[in-house]
CSV table of C-alpha atoms and ligand atoms in Angstrom, one decimal:
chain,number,residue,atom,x,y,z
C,1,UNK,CA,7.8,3.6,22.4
C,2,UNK,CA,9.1,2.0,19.8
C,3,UNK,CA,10.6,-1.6,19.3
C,4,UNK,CA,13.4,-2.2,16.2
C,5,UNK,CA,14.4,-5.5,16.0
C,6,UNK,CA,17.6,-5.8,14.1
C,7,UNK,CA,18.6,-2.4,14.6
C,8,UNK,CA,22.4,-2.9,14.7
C,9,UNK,CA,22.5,-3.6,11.3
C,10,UNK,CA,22.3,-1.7,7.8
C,11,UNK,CA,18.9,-0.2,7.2
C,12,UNK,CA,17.6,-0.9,11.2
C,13,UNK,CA,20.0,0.9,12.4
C,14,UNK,CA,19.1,4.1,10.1
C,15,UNK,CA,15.3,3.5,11.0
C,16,UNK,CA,16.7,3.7,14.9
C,17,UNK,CA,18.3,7.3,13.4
C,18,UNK,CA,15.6,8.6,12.1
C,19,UNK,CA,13.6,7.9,14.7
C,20,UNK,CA,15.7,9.1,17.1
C,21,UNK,CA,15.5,12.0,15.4
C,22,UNK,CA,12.0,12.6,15.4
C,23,UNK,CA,12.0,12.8,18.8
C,24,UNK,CA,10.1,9.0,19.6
C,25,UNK,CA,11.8,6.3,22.4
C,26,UNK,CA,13.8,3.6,20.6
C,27,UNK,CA,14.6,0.2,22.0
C,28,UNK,CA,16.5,-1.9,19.8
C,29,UNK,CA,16.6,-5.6,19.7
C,30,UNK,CA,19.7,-7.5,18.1
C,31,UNK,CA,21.3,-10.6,18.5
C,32,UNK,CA,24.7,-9.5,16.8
C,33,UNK,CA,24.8,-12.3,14.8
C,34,UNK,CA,25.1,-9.8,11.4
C,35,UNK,CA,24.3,-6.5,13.1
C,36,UNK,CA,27.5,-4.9,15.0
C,37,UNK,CA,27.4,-3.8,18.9
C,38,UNK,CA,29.7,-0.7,17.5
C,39,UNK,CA,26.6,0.4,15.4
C,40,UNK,CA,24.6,0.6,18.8
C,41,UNK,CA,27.4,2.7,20.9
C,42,UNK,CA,27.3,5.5,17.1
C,43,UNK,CA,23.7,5.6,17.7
C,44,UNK,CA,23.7,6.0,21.3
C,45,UNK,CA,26.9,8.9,21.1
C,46,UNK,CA,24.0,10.3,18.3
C,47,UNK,CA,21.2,10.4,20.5
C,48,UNK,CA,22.8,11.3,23.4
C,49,UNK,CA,24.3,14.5,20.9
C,50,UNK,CA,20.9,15.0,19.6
C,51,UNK,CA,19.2,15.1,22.9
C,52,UNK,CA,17.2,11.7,21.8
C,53,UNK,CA,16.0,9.1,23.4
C,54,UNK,CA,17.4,6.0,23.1
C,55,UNK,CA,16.1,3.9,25.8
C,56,UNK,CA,17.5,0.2,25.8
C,57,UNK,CA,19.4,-2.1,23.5
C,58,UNK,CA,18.6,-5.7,24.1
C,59,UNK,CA,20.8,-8.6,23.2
C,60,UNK,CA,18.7,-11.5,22.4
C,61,UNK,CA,17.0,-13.4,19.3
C,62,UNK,CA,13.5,-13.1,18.1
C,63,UNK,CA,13.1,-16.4,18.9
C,64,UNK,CA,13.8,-15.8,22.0
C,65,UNK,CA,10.3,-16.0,23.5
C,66,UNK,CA,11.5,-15.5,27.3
C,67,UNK,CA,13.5,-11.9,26.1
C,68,UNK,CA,10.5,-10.6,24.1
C,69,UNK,CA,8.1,-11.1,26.7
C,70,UNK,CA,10.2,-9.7,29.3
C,71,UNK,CA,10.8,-6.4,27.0
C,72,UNK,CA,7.1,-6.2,26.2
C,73,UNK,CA,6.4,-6.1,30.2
C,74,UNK,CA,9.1,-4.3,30.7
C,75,UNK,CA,8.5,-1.1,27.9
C,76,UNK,CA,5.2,0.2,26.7
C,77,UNK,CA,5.8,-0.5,22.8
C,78,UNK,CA,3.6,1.1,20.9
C,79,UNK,CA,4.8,-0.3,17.2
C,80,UNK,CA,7.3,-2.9,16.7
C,81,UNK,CA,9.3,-1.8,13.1
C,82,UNK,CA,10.7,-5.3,12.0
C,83,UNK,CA,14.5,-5.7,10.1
C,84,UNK,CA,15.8,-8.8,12.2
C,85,UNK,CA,16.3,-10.9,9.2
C,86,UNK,CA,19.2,-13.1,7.1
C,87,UNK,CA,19.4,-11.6,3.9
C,88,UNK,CA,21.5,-12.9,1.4
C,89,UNK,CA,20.1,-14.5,-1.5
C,90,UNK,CA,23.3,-16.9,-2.0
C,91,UNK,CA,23.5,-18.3,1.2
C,92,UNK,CA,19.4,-18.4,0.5
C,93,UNK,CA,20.2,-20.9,-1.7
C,94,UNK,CA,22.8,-22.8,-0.3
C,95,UNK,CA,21.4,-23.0,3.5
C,96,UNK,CA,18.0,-22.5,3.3
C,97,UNK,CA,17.4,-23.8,6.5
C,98,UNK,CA,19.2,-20.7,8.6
C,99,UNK,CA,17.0,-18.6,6.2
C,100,UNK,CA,13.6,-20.8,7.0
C,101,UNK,CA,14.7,-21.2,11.1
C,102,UNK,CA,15.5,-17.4,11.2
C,103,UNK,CA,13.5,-15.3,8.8
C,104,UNK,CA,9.9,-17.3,9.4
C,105,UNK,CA,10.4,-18.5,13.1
C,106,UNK,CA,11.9,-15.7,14.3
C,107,UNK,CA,9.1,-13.3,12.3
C,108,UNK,CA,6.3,-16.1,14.0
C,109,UNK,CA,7.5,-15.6,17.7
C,110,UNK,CA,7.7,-12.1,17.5
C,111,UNK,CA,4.3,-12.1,16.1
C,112,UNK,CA,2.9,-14.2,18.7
C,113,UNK,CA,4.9,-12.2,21.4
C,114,UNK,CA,3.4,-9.1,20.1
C,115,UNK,CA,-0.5,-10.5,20.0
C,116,UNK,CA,0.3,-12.1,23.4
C,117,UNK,CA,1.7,-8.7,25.0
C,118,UNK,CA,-1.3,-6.4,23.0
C,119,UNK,CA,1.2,-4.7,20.5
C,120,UNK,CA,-0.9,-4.1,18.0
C,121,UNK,CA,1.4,-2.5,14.9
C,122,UNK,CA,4.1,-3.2,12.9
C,123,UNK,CA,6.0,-2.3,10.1
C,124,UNK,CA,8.0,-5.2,8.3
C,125,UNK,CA,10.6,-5.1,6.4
C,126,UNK,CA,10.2,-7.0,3.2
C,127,UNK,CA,11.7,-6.8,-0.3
C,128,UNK,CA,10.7,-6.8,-4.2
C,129,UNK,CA,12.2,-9.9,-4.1
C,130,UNK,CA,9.3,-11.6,-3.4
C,131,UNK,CA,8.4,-10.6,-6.9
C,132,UNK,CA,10.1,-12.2,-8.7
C,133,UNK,CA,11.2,-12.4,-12.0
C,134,UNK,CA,9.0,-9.3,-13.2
C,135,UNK,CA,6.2,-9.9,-15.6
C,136,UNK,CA,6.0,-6.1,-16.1
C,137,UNK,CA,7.4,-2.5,-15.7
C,138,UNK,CA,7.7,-0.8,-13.4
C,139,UNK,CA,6.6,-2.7,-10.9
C,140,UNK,CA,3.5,-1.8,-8.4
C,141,UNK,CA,2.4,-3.6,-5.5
C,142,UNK,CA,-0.3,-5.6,-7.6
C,143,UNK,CA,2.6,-7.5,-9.4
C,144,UNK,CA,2.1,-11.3,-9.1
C,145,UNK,CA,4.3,-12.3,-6.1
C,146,UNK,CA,6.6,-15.6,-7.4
C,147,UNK,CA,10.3,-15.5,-5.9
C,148,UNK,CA,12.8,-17.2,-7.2
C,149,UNK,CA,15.0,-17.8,-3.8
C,150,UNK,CA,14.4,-18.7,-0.6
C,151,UNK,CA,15.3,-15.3,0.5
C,152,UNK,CA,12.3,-14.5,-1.4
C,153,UNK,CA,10.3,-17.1,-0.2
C,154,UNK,CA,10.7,-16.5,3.6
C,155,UNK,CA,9.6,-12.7,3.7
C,156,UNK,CA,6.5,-14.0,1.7
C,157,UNK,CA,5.9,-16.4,3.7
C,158,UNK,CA,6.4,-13.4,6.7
C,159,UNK,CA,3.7,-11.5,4.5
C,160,UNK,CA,1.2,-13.9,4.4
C,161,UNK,CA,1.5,-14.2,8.2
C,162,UNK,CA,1.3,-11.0,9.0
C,163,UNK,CA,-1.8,-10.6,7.1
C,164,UNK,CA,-3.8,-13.4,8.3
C,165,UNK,CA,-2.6,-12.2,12.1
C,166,UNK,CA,-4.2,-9.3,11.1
C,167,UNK,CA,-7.6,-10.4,9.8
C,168,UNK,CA,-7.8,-12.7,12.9
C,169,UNK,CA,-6.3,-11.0,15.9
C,170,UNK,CA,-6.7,-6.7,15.1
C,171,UNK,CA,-2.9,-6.9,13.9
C,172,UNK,CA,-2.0,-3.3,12.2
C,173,UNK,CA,0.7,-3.4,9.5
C,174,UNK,CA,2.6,-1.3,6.8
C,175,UNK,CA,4.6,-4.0,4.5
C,176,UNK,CA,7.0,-2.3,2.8
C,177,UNK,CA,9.0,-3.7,-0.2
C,178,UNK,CA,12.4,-2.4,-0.8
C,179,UNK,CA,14.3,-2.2,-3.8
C,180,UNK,CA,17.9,-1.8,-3.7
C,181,UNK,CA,19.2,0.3,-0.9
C,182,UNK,CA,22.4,2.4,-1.0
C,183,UNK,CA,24.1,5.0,0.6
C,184,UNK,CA,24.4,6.1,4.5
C,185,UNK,CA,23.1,8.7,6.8
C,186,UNK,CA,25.0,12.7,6.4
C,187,UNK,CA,26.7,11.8,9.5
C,188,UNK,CA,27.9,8.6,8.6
C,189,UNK,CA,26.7,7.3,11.9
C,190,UNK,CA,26.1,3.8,10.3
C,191,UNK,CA,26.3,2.4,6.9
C,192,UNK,CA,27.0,-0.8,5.2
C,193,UNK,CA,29.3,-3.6,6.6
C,194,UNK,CA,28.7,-6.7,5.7
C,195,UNK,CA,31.2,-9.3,6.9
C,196,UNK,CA,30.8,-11.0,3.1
C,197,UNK,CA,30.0,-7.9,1.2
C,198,UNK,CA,28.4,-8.7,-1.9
C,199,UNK,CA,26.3,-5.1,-2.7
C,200,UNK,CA,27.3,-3.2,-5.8
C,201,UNK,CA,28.3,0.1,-4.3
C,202,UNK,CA,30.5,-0.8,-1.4
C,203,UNK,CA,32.4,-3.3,-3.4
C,204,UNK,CA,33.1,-0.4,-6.0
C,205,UNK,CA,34.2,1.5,-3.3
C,206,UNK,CA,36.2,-1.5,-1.6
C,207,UNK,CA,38.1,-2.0,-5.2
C,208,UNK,CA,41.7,-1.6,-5.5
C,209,UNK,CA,44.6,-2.8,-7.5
C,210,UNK,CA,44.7,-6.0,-5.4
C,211,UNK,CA,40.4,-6.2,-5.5
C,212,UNK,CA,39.9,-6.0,-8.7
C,213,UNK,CA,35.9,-5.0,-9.2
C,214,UNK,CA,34.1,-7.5,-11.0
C,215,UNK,CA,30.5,-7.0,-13.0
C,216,UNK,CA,28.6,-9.7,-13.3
C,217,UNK,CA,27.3,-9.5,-17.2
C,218,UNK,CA,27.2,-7.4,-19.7
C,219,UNK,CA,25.6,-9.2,-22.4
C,220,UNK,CA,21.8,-8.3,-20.6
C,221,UNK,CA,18.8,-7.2,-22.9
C,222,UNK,CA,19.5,-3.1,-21.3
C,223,UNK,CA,20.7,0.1,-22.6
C,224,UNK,CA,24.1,-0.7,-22.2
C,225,UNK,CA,23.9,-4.3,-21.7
C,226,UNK,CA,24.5,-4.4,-17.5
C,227,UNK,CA,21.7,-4.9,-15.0
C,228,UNK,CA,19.7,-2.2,-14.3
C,229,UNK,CA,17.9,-1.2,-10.7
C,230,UNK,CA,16.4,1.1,-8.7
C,231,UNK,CA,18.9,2.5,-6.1
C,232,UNK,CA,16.9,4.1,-2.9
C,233,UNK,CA,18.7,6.0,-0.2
C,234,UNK,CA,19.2,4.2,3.0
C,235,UNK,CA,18.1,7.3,4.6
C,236,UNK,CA,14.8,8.1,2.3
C,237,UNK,CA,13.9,4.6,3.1
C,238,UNK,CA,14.6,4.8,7.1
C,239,UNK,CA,12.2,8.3,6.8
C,240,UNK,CA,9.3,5.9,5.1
C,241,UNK,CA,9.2,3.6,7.9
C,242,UNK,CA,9.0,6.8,10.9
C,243,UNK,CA,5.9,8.1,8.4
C,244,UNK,CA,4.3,4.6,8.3
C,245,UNK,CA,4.2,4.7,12.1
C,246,UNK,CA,2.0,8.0,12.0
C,247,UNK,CA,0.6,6.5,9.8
C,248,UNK,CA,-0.9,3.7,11.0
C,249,UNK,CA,-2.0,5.7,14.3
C,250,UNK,CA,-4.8,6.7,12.2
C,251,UNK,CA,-5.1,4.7,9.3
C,252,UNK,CA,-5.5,1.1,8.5
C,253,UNK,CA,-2.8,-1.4,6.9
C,254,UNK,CA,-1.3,-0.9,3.8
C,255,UNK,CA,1.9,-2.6,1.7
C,256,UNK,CA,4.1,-0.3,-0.5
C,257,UNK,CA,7.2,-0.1,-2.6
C,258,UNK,CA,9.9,1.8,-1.6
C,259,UNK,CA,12.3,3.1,-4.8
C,260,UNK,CA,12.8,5.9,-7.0
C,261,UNK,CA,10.8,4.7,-10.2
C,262,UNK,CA,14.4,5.2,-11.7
C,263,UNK,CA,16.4,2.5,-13.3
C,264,UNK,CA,20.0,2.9,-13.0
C,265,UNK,CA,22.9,0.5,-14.9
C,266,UNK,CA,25.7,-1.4,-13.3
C,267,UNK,CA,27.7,1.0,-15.5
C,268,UNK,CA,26.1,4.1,-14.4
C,269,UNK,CA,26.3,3.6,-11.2
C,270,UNK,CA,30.3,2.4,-11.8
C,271,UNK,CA,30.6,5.2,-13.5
C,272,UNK,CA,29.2,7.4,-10.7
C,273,UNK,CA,31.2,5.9,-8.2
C,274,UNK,CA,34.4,6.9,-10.8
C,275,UNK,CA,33.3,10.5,-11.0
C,276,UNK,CA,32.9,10.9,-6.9
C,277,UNK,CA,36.0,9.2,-6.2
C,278,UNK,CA,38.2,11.1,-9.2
C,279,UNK,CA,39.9,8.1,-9.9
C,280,UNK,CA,39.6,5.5,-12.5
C,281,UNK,CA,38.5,2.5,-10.5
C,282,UNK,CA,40.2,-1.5,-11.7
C,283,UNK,CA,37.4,-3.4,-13.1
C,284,UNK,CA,36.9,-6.8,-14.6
C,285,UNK,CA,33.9,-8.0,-16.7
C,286,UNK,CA,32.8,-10.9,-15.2
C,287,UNK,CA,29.9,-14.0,-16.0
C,288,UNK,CA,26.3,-13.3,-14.7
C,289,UNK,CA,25.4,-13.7,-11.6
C,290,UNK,CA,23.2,-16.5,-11.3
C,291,UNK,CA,19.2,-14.8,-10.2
C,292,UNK,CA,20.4,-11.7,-11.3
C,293,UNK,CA,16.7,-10.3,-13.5
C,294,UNK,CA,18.0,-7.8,-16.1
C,295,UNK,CA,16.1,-5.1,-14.9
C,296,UNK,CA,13.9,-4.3,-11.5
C,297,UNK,CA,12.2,-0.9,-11.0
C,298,UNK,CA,9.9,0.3,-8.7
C,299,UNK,CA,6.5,2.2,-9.2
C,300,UNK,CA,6.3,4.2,-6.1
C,301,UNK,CA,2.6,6.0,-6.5
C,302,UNK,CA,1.3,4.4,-4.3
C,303,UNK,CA,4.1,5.6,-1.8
C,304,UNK,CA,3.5,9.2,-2.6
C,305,UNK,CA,-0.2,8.6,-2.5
C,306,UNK,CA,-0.7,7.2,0.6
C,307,UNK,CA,2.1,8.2,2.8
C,308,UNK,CA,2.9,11.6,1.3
C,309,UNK,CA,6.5,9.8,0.6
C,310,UNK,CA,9.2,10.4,-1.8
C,311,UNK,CA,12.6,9.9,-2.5
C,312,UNK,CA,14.7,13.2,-1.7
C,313,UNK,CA,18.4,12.1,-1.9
C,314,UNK,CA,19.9,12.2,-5.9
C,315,UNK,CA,21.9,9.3,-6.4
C,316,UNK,CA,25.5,11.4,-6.0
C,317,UNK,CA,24.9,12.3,-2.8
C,318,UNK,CA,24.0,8.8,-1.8
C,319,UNK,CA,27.7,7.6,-3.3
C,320,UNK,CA,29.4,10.5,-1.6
C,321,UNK,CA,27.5,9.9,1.8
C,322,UNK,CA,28.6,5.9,1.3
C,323,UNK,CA,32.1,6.6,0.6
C,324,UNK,CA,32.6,8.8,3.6
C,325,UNK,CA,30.6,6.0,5.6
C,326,UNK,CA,33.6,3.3,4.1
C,327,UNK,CA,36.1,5.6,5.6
C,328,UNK,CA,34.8,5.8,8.7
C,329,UNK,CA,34.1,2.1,8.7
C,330,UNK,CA,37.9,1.5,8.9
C,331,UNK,CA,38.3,3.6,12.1
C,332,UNK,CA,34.9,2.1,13.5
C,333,UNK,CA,36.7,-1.4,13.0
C,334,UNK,CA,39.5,-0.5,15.3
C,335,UNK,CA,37.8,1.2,18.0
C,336,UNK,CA,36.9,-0.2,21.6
C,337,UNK,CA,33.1,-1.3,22.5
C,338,UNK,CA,31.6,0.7,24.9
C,339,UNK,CA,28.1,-0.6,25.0
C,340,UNK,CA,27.1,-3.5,27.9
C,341,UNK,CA,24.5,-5.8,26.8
C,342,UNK,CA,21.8,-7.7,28.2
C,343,UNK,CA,19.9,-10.9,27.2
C,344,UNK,CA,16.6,-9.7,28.9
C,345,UNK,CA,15.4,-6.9,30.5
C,346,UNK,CA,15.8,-6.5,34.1
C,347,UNK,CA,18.2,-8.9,34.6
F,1,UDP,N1,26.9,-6.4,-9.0
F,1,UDP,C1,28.1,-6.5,-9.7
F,1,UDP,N2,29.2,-6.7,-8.9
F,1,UDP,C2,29.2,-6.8,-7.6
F,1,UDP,C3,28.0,-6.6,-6.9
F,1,UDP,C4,26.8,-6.5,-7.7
F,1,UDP,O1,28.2,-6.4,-10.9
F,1,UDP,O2,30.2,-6.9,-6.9
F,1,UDP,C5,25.6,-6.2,-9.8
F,1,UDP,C6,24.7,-7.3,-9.6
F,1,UDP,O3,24.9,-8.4,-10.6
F,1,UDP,C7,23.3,-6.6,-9.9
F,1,UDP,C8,23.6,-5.2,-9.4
F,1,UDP,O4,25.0,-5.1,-9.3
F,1,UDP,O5,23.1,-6.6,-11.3
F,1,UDP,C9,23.0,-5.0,-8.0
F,1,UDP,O6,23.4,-6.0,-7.1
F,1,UDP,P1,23.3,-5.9,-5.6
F,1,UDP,O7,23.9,-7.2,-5.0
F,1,UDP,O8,23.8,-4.6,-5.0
F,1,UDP,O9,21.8,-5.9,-5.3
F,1,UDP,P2,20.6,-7.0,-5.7
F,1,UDP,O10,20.0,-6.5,-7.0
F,1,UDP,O11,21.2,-8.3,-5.9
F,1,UDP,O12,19.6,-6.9,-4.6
């Protein structure tokens, strides 16, 4: 069985799809503080649809030590796939201390939980943002690891961790480090909401006469002057972390990059967005965004070479897939909760 911790949000709650839909018992552990209780009743309706197994969905916080040990006694959890995390490199910044008290103390109790209840795998969930500003391109796994936030610094500091747990207590891992993550599942059974959305493609989408879009620099050292990045399907990147736990039945830890090895601009992907949507969307050239590196792309080799992993989804698919996802968003908004949920198990 299989434990995801922060599974009602963005990219946990694709992992808990595609799991789902390999045919592997889920149990999801979220304490709603970002992640939304409607996301758990779409993936319950989808699992129930799809003849999956969705076994539990526990309400409680990593550092809840009393809940994790209660749903380690209570299910037989083979791997624990790891998203519970604040993410926001802004509020990083500004209130490190939610990032320090969540991101590394939640990561060391469920750690400790884990080695204390013999779970002996996991797959975390951690970012190329711990690299950095990047000393070369594109960038592989060996890249010197020197964030420049304390978003960054937490899930290294969640890295080292989980490495030393390994060396000294039989820990099993795959680390993998995301670049940036668009798009939704085909059935638009989750996707991105964010109560402060700050993501490039959902606030192209979100734009209107009244919200004007606003990109931050064009004045960068790029093709056509905007940041570029390497956009990776939510759903490609949910599929890596079902293979990483096949993986690591058999095979020892490894960390990884998850992209496309393709850059995209701000531009080109505003321009993409333009093209889907048939529509010539309000923008405003704004000032840099303050931590923004001009350009970040991945060298996924070692992905391919290791896990048998690529990226499958072209970027236009992606932007379809999350504009469909914004429309349903709306109705999700508006609909009744049908989930109950627990603290602990067996209450
Ligand atoms: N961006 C933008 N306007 C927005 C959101 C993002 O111009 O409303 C730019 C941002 O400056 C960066 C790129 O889009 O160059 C990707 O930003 P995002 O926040 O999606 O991901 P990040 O690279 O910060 O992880």
């Amino acid at each position: 069985m299989i434990l995801i911790t922060g599974g009602a949000g963005y990219i946990g709650s694709h992992s808990a799809i595609d799991f789902i839909q390999e045919g592997h018992e889920v149990v999801v552990l979220d304490n709603l503080s970002t992640g939304h209780i409607e996301i758990i009743d779409r993936i319950k309706a989808f699992a129930k649809q799809k003849k999956g197994k969705f076994v539990d969905f526990v309400n409680a916080n990593i550092k809840d030590v009393n809940a994790l040990s209660a749903l380690f006694k209570m299910y037989k959890i083979d791997t624990v796939v790891h998203f519970a995390a604040n993410s926001l490199v802004n509020e990083s910044v500004s209130n490190p201390r939610k990032y320090y008290e969540n991101n590394i103390l939640g990561s060391i109790s469920l750690l400790n939980s884990m080695i204390d209840n013999d779970v002996k795998k996991i797959v975390f969930s951690s970012t190329c943002a711990t690299y950095g500003e990047p000393e070369y391109m594109p960038i592989d796994e060996k890249h010197p690891q020197r964030p420049v936030n304390p978003y960054g610094n937490t899930k290294l500091a969640i890295e080292f961790a989980i490495k030393d747990y390994a060396a000294a207590y039989g820990l099993k891992y795959a680390i993998f480090r995301y670049f940036n993550v668009i798009g939704a599942d085909e059935d638009a059974v989750s996707g991105e909401w964010h109560d402060i959305e700050t993501h490039l493609v959902p606030n192209i989408l979100k734009a209107d006469k009244n919200k004007v879009f606003k990109l931050f620099g064009d004045d960068y050292d790029t093709k056509d002057g905007t940041c570029v990045r390497d956009y990776i399907d939510v759903a490609d990147l949910a599929r890596a972390h079902t293979m990483a736990y096949k993986y690591l039945l058999e095979n020892e830890s490894t960390i990884i990059n998850l992209g496309t090895g393709e850059g995209q601009s701000v531009k080109e992907i505003f321009a993409a967005v333009e093209k889907y949507l048939e529509t010539n969307v309000p923008l405003k050239i704004c000032q840099r965004r303050a931590g923004d590196p001009a350009k970040l792309i991945a060298k996924t080799t070692k992905a391919a070479d290791v896990l048998g992993w690529s990226s499958r989804v072209p970027l236009e698919l992606s932007i379809k897939n999350a504009a469909e996802w914004e429309k349903v968003l709306k109705t999700v908004k508006n609909s009744p909760v049908v989930s109950k949920t627990h603290k602990g198990v067996g209450e």
